[in-house]
Amino acid sequence: DQQVKQNSPSLSVQEGRISILNCDYTNSMFDYFLWYKKYPAEGPTFLISISSIKDKNEDGRFTVFLNKSAKHLSLHIVPSQPGDSAVYFCAASAGNDMRFGAGTRLTVKP
Amino acid sequence: NAGVTQTPKFQVLKTGQSMTLQCAQDMNHEYMSWYRQDPGMGLRLIHYSVGAGITDQGEVPNGYNVSRSTTEDFPLRLLSAAPSQTSVYFCASSGGRVNTEAFFGQGTRLTVV
């Protein structure tokens, strides 16, 4: 069973606009959430994380929002840049267990 | 500044063969893990280690063995390769628990025929 779901396989936005990537989870034991970015032929790289005791975390152009009651988190990228084009994975952890979503391919058009 | 190094980058195996995927990190991280990535599935945790001499199973451990004799190295062994193990394998390390920032290797693309 997929405990972490990214229901949008792809997203296309214009340069300078906001990108919003969504993620849903089912396991209420998850207490830490992360976003990773992946370019082709490379390993994932860490982007931003959030603890379950918070509802928002910002790092430059990237903001992650957590809605625990809805078991939903989102990643906002503002403004989007062509270099942000990549596959984005959300991940959730409980103890030493880590579950990833299937990823969303973001394309930022110049 | 190597980070996490995986070898080989590509490998083709015949069904029933065994092999070891190598992973080494130079960041003195305690936590290391192996994932596999399949289309439409994201990354799934195979095995992990919280320090030298300590390993445990992840979500999909069957058909794989690991050991952690040193802090730096965390090899993944396929005992008898099957076509279902065709995948891209990633090794990762982190300085704290699994929920801290992980550094990933570039991956090993394995094909079992």
Short mmCIF file of C-alpha atoms in Angstrom, two decimals:
data_model
loop_
_atom_site.label_atom_id
_atom_site.label_comp_id
_atom_site.label_asym_id
_atom_site.label_seq_id
_atom_site.Cartn_x
_atom_site.Cartn_y
_atom_site.Cartn_z
CA ASP A 1 0.00 0.00 0.00
CA GLN A 2 1.27 3.45 -0.84
CA GLN A 3 1.22 5.47 2.33
CA VAL A 4 2.51 8.58 0.57
CA LYS A 5 0.84 9.72 -2.63
CA GLN A 6 1.64 12.38 -5.16
CA ASN A 7 -1.40 12.35 -7.39
CA SER A 8 -0.06 14.67 -10.07
CA PRO A 9 2.58 12.92 -12.19
CA SER A 10 3.47 16.17 -13.91
CA LEU A 11 3.09 19.93 -13.60
CA SER A 12 3.99 22.68 -16.05
CA VAL A 13 4.30 26.34 -15.05
CA GLN A 14 5.60 29.53 -16.57
CA GLU A 15 8.86 31.03 -15.38
CA GLY A 16 8.27 33.55 -12.61
CA ARG A 17 4.95 32.02 -11.54
CA ILE A 18 4.25 29.89 -8.49
CA SER A 19 4.66 26.10 -8.57
CA ILE A 20 2.55 24.13 -6.10
CA LEU A 21 3.32 20.46 -5.64
CA ASN A 22 1.00 18.37 -3.51
CA CYS A 23 1.41 15.27 -1.39
CA ASP A 24 -1.04 13.21 0.69
CA TYR A 25 -0.30 10.59 3.32
CA THR A 26 -2.34 8.00 5.16
CA ASN A 27 -0.24 7.01 8.17
CA SER A 28 -0.91 9.29 11.15
CA MET A 29 2.32 8.06 12.78
CA PHE A 30 4.45 10.04 10.32
CA ASP A 31 6.08 12.86 12.24
CA TYR A 32 8.56 14.33 9.80
CA PHE A 33 8.21 15.24 6.16
CA LEU A 34 10.77 16.05 3.52
CA TRP A 35 10.97 17.12 -0.12
CA TYR A 36 13.69 15.97 -2.47
CA LYS A 37 14.50 17.10 -5.97
CA LYS A 38 15.91 14.77 -8.61
CA TYR A 39 17.55 15.51 -11.93
CA PRO A 40 17.99 12.75 -14.56
CA ALA A 41 20.88 10.35 -13.93
CA GLU A 42 21.50 11.84 -10.48
CA GLY A 43 20.50 10.88 -6.98
CA PRO A 44 17.81 12.87 -5.15
CA THR A 45 18.94 16.00 -3.33
CA PHE A 46 17.35 17.33 -0.17
CA LEU A 47 15.27 20.46 -0.54
CA ILE A 48 13.32 21.25 2.61
CA SER A 49 11.71 19.49 5.56
CA ILE A 50 9.06 20.07 8.21
CA SER A 51 8.29 18.54 11.56
CA SER A 52 4.73 17.56 12.45
CA ILE A 53 4.72 20.16 15.23
CA LYS A 54 4.89 22.93 12.63
CA ASP A 55 2.56 23.90 9.81
CA LYS A 56 4.98 25.92 7.68
CA ASN A 57 8.67 26.07 6.91
CA GLU A 58 10.41 28.46 4.53
CA ASP A 59 13.79 28.39 2.88
CA GLY A 60 14.32 31.06 0.26
CA ARG A 61 12.00 30.44 -2.68
CA PHE A 62 10.74 27.18 -1.17
CA THR A 63 7.96 26.87 1.40
CA VAL A 64 6.44 23.66 2.70
CA PHE A 65 2.96 23.67 4.27
CA LEU A 66 1.65 20.86 6.43
CA ASN A 67 -2.04 20.27 7.17
CA LYS A 68 -2.10 17.39 9.66
CA SER A 69 -5.86 17.15 9.92
CA ALA A 70 -6.07 16.65 6.16
CA LYS A 71 -2.87 14.58 6.06
CA HIS A 72 -1.66 16.83 3.28
CA LEU A 73 1.51 18.73 2.56
CA SER A 74 2.47 21.01 -0.27
CA LEU A 75 5.63 22.58 -1.64
CA HIS A 76 5.45 26.11 -3.02
CA ILE A 77 8.18 27.46 -5.26
CA VAL A 78 8.08 31.20 -5.84
CA PRO A 79 9.19 32.42 -8.30
CA SER A 80 9.71 29.34 -10.40
CA GLN A 81 12.86 29.19 -12.51
CA PRO A 82 13.78 26.95 -15.48
CA GLY A 83 16.49 25.34 -13.31
CA ASP A 84 13.72 24.08 -11.02
CA SER A 85 12.62 21.65 -13.73
CA ALA A 86 13.09 18.23 -12.13
CA VAL A 87 11.19 15.43 -10.44
CA TYR A 88 10.09 16.28 -6.90
CA PHE A 89 9.54 13.57 -4.30
CA CYS A 90 7.82 14.04 -0.99
CA ALA A 91 8.79 11.69 1.82
CA ALA A 92 7.42 10.95 5.27
CA SER A 93 9.07 9.26 8.21
CA ALA A 94 8.10 7.54 11.44
CA GLY A 95 11.01 6.24 13.48
CA ASN A 96 13.46 4.66 11.03
CA ASP A 97 10.80 4.06 8.40
CA MET A 98 10.83 6.38 5.40
CA ARG A 99 8.19 6.35 2.66
CA PHE A 100 8.37 8.24 -0.61
CA GLY A 101 5.73 9.34 -3.04
CA ALA A 102 6.00 8.44 -6.72
CA GLY A 103 7.16 11.92 -7.67
CA THR A 104 5.89 14.89 -9.68
CA ARG A 105 7.76 16.04 -12.76
CA LEU A 106 7.88 19.85 -12.76
CA THR A 107 8.60 21.69 -15.99
CA VAL A 108 9.21 25.42 -15.79
CA LYS A 109 8.89 27.08 -19.19
CA PRO A 110 10.92 30.20 -20.01
CA ASN B 1 34.41 16.11 -1.69
CA ALA B 2 33.03 12.70 -2.75
CA GLY B 3 29.93 12.41 -0.51
CA VAL B 4 28.19 9.10 -1.27
CA THR B 5 29.80 6.93 -3.94
CA GLN B 6 28.04 3.99 -5.54
CA THR B 7 29.59 1.39 -7.84
CA PRO B 8 28.92 0.19 -10.43
CA LYS B 9 26.71 2.72 -12.26
CA PHE B 10 25.27 0.08 -14.59
CA GLN B 11 25.05 -3.70 -14.34
CA VAL B 12 23.38 -6.49 -16.29
CA LEU B 13 22.90 -9.82 -14.52
CA LYS B 14 21.48 -13.13 -15.55
CA THR B 15 18.72 -14.65 -13.46
CA GLY B 16 20.22 -16.55 -10.54
CA GLN B 17 23.51 -14.68 -10.45
CA SER B 18 24.64 -12.91 -7.32
CA MET B 19 26.36 -9.57 -6.98
CA THR B 20 27.21 -6.82 -4.54
CA LEU B 21 26.40 -3.16 -5.01
CA GLN B 22 28.98 -1.03 -3.28
CA CYS B 23 28.28 2.14 -1.31
CA ALA B 24 30.78 4.32 0.52
CA GLN B 25 30.44 7.68 2.25
CA ASP B 26 33.13 10.00 3.55
CA MET B 27 31.00 12.21 5.80
CA ASN B 28 31.27 10.03 8.92
CA HIS B 29 27.49 9.56 8.90
CA GLU B 30 25.98 6.97 11.22
CA TYR B 31 22.81 6.31 9.25
CA MET B 32 22.97 4.63 5.84
CA SER B 33 20.24 3.14 3.72
CA TRP B 34 19.44 1.46 0.42
CA TYR B 35 16.44 2.27 -1.77
CA ARG B 36 15.13 1.02 -5.03
CA GLN B 37 13.26 3.20 -7.50
CA ASP B 38 10.74 1.69 -9.87
CA PRO B 39 8.50 3.51 -12.35
CA GLY B 40 5.38 4.89 -10.68
CA MET B 41 6.53 3.68 -7.24
CA GLY B 42 8.90 6.31 -5.94
CA LEU B 43 11.76 5.14 -3.74
CA ARG B 44 11.27 2.18 -1.45
CA LEU B 45 13.50 1.43 1.52
CA ILE B 46 15.26 -1.96 1.31
CA HIS B 47 17.58 -2.03 4.33
CA TYR B 48 19.12 0.50 6.62
CA SER B 49 21.85 0.77 9.24
CA VAL B 50 22.06 3.10 12.24
CA GLY B 51 25.75 2.41 12.80
CA ALA B 52 28.55 -0.10 12.31
CA GLY B 53 27.36 -3.60 13.15
CA ILE B 54 23.66 -2.65 13.20
CA THR B 55 21.32 -3.27 10.28
CA ASP B 56 17.57 -3.63 9.91
CA GLN B 57 14.96 -4.29 7.26
CA GLY B 58 13.00 -1.67 5.43
CA GLU B 59 9.85 -1.93 3.35
CA VAL B 60 11.11 -4.37 0.68
CA PRO B 61 14.01 -6.45 2.10
CA ASN B 62 13.36 -9.83 0.46
CA GLY B 63 16.15 -11.05 -1.83
CA TYR B 64 18.72 -8.62 -0.41
CA ASN B 65 21.34 -8.80 2.32
CA VAL B 66 23.40 -6.04 3.91
CA SER B 67 26.22 -5.71 6.40
CA ARG B 68 27.90 -2.73 8.02
CA SER B 69 31.39 -3.57 9.20
CA THR B 70 32.65 0.02 9.02
CA THR B 71 31.03 3.46 9.29
CA GLU B 72 32.02 4.23 5.69
CA ASP B 73 30.75 1.20 3.77
CA PHE B 74 27.31 -0.33 3.35
CA PRO B 75 27.22 -2.96 0.58
CA LEU B 76 23.98 -4.45 -0.74
CA ARG B 77 24.06 -8.08 -1.84
CA LEU B 78 21.66 -9.69 -4.26
CA LEU B 79 21.73 -13.38 -3.40
CA SER B 80 20.06 -14.83 -6.51
CA ALA B 81 19.00 -12.14 -8.97
CA ALA B 82 15.47 -12.18 -10.35
CA PRO B 83 13.91 -10.06 -13.13
CA SER B 84 11.74 -8.39 -10.45
CA GLN B 85 14.94 -6.86 -9.05
CA THR B 86 15.48 -4.86 -12.21
CA SER B 87 15.50 -1.33 -10.84
CA VAL B 88 17.58 1.72 -10.04
CA TYR B 89 19.24 1.41 -6.65
CA PHE B 90 20.20 4.37 -4.50
CA CYS B 91 22.37 4.43 -1.41
CA ALA B 92 21.97 7.29 1.06
CA SER B 93 23.56 8.49 4.26
CA SER B 94 22.56 11.01 6.90
CA GLY B 95 24.15 12.42 9.98
CA GLY B 96 21.20 11.78 12.22
CA ARG B 97 18.08 9.70 12.12
CA VAL B 98 16.32 8.85 8.90
CA ASN B 99 14.31 12.06 9.06
CA THR B 100 17.32 14.31 8.72
CA GLU B 101 18.70 15.45 5.40
CA ALA B 102 19.96 12.45 3.44
CA PHE B 103 22.71 12.53 0.86
CA PHE B 104 22.18 10.16 -2.03
CA GLY B 105 24.59 8.48 -4.39
CA GLN B 106 24.14 8.72 -8.15
CA GLY B 107 22.46 5.35 -8.37
CA THR B 108 23.09 1.93 -9.90
CA ARG B 109 20.91 0.87 -12.80
CA LEU B 110 20.52 -2.91 -12.58
CA THR B 111 18.95 -5.07 -15.25
CA VAL B 112 18.27 -8.76 -14.60
CA VAL B 113 17.63 -10.82 -17.73
#
